[in-house]
mmCIF file of C-alpha atoms and ligand atoms in Angstrom:
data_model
loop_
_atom_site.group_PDB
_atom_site.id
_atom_site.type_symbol
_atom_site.label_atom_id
_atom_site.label_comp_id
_atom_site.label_asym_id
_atom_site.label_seq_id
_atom_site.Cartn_x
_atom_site.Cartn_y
_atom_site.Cartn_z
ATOM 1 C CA UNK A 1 -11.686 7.440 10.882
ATOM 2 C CA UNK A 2 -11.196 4.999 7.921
ATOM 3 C CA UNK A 3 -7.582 3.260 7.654
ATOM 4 C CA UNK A 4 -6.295 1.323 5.078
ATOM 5 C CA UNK A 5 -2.518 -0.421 4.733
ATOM 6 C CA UNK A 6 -0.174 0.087 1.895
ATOM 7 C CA UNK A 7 2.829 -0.976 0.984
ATOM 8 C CA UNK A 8 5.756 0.765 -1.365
ATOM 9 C CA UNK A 9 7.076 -2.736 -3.126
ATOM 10 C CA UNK A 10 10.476 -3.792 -3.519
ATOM 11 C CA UNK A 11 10.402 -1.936 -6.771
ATOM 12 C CA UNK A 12 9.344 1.373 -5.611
ATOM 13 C CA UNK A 13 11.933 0.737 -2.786
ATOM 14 C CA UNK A 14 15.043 0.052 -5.259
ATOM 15 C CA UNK A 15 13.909 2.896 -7.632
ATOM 16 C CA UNK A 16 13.496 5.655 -4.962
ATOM 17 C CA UNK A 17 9.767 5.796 -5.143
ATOM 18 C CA UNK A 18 9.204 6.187 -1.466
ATOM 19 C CA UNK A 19 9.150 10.208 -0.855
ATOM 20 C CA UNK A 20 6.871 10.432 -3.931
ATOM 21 C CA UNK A 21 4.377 8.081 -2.874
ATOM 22 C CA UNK A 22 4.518 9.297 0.946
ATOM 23 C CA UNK A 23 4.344 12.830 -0.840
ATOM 24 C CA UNK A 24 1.281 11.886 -2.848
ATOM 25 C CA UNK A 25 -0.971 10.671 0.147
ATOM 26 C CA UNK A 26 0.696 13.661 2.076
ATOM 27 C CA UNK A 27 -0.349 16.176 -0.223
ATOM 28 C CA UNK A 28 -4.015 14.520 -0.789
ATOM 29 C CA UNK A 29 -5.175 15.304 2.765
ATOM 30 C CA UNK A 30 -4.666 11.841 4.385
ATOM 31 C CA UNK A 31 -2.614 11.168 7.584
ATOM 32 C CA UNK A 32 0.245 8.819 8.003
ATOM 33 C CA UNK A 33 -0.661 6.702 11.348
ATOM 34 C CA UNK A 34 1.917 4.210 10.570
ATOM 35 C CA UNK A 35 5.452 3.437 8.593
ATOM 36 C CA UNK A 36 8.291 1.119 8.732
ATOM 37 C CA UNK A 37 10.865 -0.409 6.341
ATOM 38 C CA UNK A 38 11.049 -3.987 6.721
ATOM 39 C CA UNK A 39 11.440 -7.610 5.102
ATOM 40 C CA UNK A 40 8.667 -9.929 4.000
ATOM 41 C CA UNK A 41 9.459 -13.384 5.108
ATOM 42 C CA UNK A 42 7.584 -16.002 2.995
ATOM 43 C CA UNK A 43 5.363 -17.202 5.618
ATOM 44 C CA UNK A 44 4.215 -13.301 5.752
ATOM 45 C CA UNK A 45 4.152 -12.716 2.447
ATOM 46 C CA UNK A 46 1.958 -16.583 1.474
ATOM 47 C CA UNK A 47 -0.127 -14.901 4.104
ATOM 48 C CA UNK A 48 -0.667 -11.580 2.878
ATOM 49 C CA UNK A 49 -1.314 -12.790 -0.822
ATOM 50 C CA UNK A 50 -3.484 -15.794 0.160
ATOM 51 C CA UNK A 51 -6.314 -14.658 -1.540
ATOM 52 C CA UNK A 52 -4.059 -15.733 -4.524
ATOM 53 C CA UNK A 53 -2.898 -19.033 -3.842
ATOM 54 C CA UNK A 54 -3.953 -20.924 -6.553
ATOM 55 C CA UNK A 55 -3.136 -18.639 -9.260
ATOM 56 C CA UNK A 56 -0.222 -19.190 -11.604
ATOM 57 C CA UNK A 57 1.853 -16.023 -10.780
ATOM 58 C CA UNK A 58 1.190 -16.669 -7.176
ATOM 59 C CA UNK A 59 4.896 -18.366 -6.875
ATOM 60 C CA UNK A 60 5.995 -15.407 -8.466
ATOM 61 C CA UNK A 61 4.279 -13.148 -6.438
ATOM 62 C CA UNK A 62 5.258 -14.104 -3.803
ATOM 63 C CA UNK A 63 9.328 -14.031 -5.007
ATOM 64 C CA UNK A 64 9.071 -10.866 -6.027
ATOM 65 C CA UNK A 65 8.026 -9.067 -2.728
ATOM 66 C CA UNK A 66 10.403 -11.217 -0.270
ATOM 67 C CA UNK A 67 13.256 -9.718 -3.293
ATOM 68 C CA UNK A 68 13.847 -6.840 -1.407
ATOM 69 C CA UNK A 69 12.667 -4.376 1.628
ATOM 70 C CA UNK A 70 9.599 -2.809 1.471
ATOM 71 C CA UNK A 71 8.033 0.194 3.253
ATOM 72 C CA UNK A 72 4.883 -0.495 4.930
ATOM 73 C CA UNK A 73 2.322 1.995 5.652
ATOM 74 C CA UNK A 74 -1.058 2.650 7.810
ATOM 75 C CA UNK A 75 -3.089 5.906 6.499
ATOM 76 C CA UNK A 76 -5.920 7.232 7.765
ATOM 77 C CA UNK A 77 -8.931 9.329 6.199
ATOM 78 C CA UNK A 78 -12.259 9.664 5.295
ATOM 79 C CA UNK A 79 -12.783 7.074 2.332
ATOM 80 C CA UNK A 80 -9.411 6.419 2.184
ATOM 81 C CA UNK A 81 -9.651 2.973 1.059
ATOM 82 C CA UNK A 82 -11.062 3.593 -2.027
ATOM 83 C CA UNK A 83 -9.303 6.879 -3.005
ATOM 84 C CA UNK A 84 -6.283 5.438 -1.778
ATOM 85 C CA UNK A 85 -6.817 2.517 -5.029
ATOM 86 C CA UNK A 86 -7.955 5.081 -7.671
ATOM 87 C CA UNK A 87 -4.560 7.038 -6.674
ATOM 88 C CA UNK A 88 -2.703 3.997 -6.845
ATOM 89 C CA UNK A 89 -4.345 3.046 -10.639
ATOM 90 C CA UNK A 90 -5.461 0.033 -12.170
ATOM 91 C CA UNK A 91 -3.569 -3.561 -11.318
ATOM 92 C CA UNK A 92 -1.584 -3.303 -14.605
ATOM 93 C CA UNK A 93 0.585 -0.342 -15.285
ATOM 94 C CA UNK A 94 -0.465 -0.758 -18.898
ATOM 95 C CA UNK A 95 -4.220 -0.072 -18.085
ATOM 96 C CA UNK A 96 -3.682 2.451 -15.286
ATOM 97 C CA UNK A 97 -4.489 6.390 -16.042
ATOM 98 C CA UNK A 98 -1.380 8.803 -16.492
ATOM 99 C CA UNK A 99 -1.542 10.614 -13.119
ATOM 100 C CA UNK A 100 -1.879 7.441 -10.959
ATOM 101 C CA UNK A 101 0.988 6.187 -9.322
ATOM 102 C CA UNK A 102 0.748 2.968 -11.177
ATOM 103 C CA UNK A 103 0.375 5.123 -14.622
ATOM 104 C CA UNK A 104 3.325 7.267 -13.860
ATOM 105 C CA UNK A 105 5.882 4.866 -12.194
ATOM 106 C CA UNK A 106 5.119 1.209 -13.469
ATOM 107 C CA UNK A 107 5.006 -0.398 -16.750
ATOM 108 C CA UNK A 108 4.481 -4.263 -16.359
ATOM 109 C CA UNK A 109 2.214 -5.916 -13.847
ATOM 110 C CA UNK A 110 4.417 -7.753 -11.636
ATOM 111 C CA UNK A 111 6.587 -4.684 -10.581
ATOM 112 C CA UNK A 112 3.443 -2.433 -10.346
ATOM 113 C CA UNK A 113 5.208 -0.083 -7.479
ATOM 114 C CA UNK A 114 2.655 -0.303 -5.094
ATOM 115 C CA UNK A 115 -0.007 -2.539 -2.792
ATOM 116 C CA UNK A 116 -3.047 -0.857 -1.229
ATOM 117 C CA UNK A 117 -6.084 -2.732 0.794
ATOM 118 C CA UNK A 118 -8.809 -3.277 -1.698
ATOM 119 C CA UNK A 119 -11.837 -2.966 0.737
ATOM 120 C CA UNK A 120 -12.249 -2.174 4.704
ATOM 121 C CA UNK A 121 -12.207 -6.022 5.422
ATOM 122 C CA UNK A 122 -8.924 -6.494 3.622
ATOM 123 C CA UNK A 123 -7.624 -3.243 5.611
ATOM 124 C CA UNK A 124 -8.196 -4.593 9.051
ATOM 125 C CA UNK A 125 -6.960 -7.838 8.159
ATOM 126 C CA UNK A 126 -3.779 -6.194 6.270
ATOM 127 C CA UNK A 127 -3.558 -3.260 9.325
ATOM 128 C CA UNK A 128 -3.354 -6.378 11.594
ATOM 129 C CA UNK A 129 -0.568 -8.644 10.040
ATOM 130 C CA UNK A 130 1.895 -6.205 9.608
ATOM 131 C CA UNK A 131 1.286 -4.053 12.533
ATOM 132 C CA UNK A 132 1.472 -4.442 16.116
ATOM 133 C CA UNK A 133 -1.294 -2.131 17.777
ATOM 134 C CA UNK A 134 1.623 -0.155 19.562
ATOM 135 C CA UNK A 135 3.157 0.983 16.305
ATOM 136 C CA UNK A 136 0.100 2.632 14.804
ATOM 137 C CA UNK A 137 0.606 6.701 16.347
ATOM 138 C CA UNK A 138 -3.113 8.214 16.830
ATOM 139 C CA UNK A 139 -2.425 12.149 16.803
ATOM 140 C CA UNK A 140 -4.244 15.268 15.696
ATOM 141 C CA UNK A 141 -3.014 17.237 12.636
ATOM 142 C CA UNK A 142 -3.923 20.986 13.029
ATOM 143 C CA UNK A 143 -4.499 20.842 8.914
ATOM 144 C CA UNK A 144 -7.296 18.342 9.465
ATOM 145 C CA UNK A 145 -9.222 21.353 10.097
ATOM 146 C CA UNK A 146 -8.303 22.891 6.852
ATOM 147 C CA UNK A 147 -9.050 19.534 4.580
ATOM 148 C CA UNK A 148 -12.505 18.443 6.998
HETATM 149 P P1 LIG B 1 -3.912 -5.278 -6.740
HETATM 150 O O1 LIG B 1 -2.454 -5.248 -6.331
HETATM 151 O O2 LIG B 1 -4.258 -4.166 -7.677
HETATM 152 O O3 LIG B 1 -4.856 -5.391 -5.559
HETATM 153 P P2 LIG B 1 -4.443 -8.108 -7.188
HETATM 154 O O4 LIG B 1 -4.805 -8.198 -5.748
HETATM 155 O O5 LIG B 1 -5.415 -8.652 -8.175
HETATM 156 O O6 LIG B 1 -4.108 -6.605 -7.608
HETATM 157 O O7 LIG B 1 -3.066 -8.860 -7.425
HETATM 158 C C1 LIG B 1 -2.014 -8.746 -6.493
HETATM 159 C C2 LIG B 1 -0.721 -8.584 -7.242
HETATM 160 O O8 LIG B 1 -0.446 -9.746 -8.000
HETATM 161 C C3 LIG B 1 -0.708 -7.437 -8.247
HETATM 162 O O9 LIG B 1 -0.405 -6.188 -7.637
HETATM 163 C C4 LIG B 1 0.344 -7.873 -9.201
HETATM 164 C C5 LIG B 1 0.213 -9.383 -9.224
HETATM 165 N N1 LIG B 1 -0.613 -9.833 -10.346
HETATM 166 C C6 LIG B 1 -1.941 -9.662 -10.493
HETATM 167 N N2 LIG B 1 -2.379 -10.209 -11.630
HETATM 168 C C7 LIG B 1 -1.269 -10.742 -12.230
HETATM 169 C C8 LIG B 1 -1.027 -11.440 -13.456
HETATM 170 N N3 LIG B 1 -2.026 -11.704 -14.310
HETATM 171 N N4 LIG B 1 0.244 -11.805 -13.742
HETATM 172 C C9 LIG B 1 1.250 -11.549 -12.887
HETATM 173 N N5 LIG B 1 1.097 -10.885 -11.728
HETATM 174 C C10 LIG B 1 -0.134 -10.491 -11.409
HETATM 175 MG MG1 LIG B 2 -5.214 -6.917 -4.205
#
């Protein structure tokens, strides 16, 4: 089954954000395989953004998410990846559609609430730097049967 990593930001953290986004995947269908609150160090976070190193915000960027704890997640689904983004909304909270948690929770781009893997390749590699492969729980949910 399909797994992709987010993250609850610093932002979502502070503000009390956490339940409702756990709640949101919850209620969607998708399983939680994987959760911890934790610090971003710099080399992790450099690491995680590196896809944005030379862009201007990218100092920024990288401030912001070492600011505080963050909860990190692995969830599991069919096409989870991809729903996972259009339930998260666009980049900007200014762009992103009133029912996404971007929409309904953020309203500038650099506290935008959440981070979700963009595509499988980013997943694995995501999956992989924040989690060790003995703190990912593989289990069956008797609702599967209900939502499959
Ligand atoms: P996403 O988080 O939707 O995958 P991204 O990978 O393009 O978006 O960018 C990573 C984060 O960087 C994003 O969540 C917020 C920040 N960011 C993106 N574009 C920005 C900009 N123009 N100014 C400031 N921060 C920006
Ligand atoms: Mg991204």
């Amino acid at each position: 089954m399909e797994k992709t990593f987010l993250m609850v930001k610093p932002d979502g953290v502070q503000r009390n954000l956490i339940g409702e986004i756990v709640s949101r995947f919850e209620r969607k269908g998708f399983q939680l395989v994987g959760g911890k609150l934790m610090s971003i160090s710099k080399e992790l976070a450099e690491e995680h953004y590196g896809e944005h190193k030379e862009r201007p915000f990218f100092g920024e960027l990288v401030d912001f998410i070492t600011s505080g704890p963050v909860f990190a997640m692995v969830w599991e689904g069919e096409n989870v990846i991809a729903t996972a983004r259009q339930m998260m909304g666009s980049t900007n909270p200014k762009d992103a559609a009133p029912g996404t948690i971007r929409g309904d929770f953020g309203v500038t781009v650099g506290k935008n609430v959440i981070h979700g893997s963009d595509s499988p390749e980013s997943a694995v590699r995501e999956i992989g730097i924040f989690f060790n492969e003995n703190e990912l729980v593989e289990y069956k949910k008797l609702t599967n049967e209900w939502i499959y």
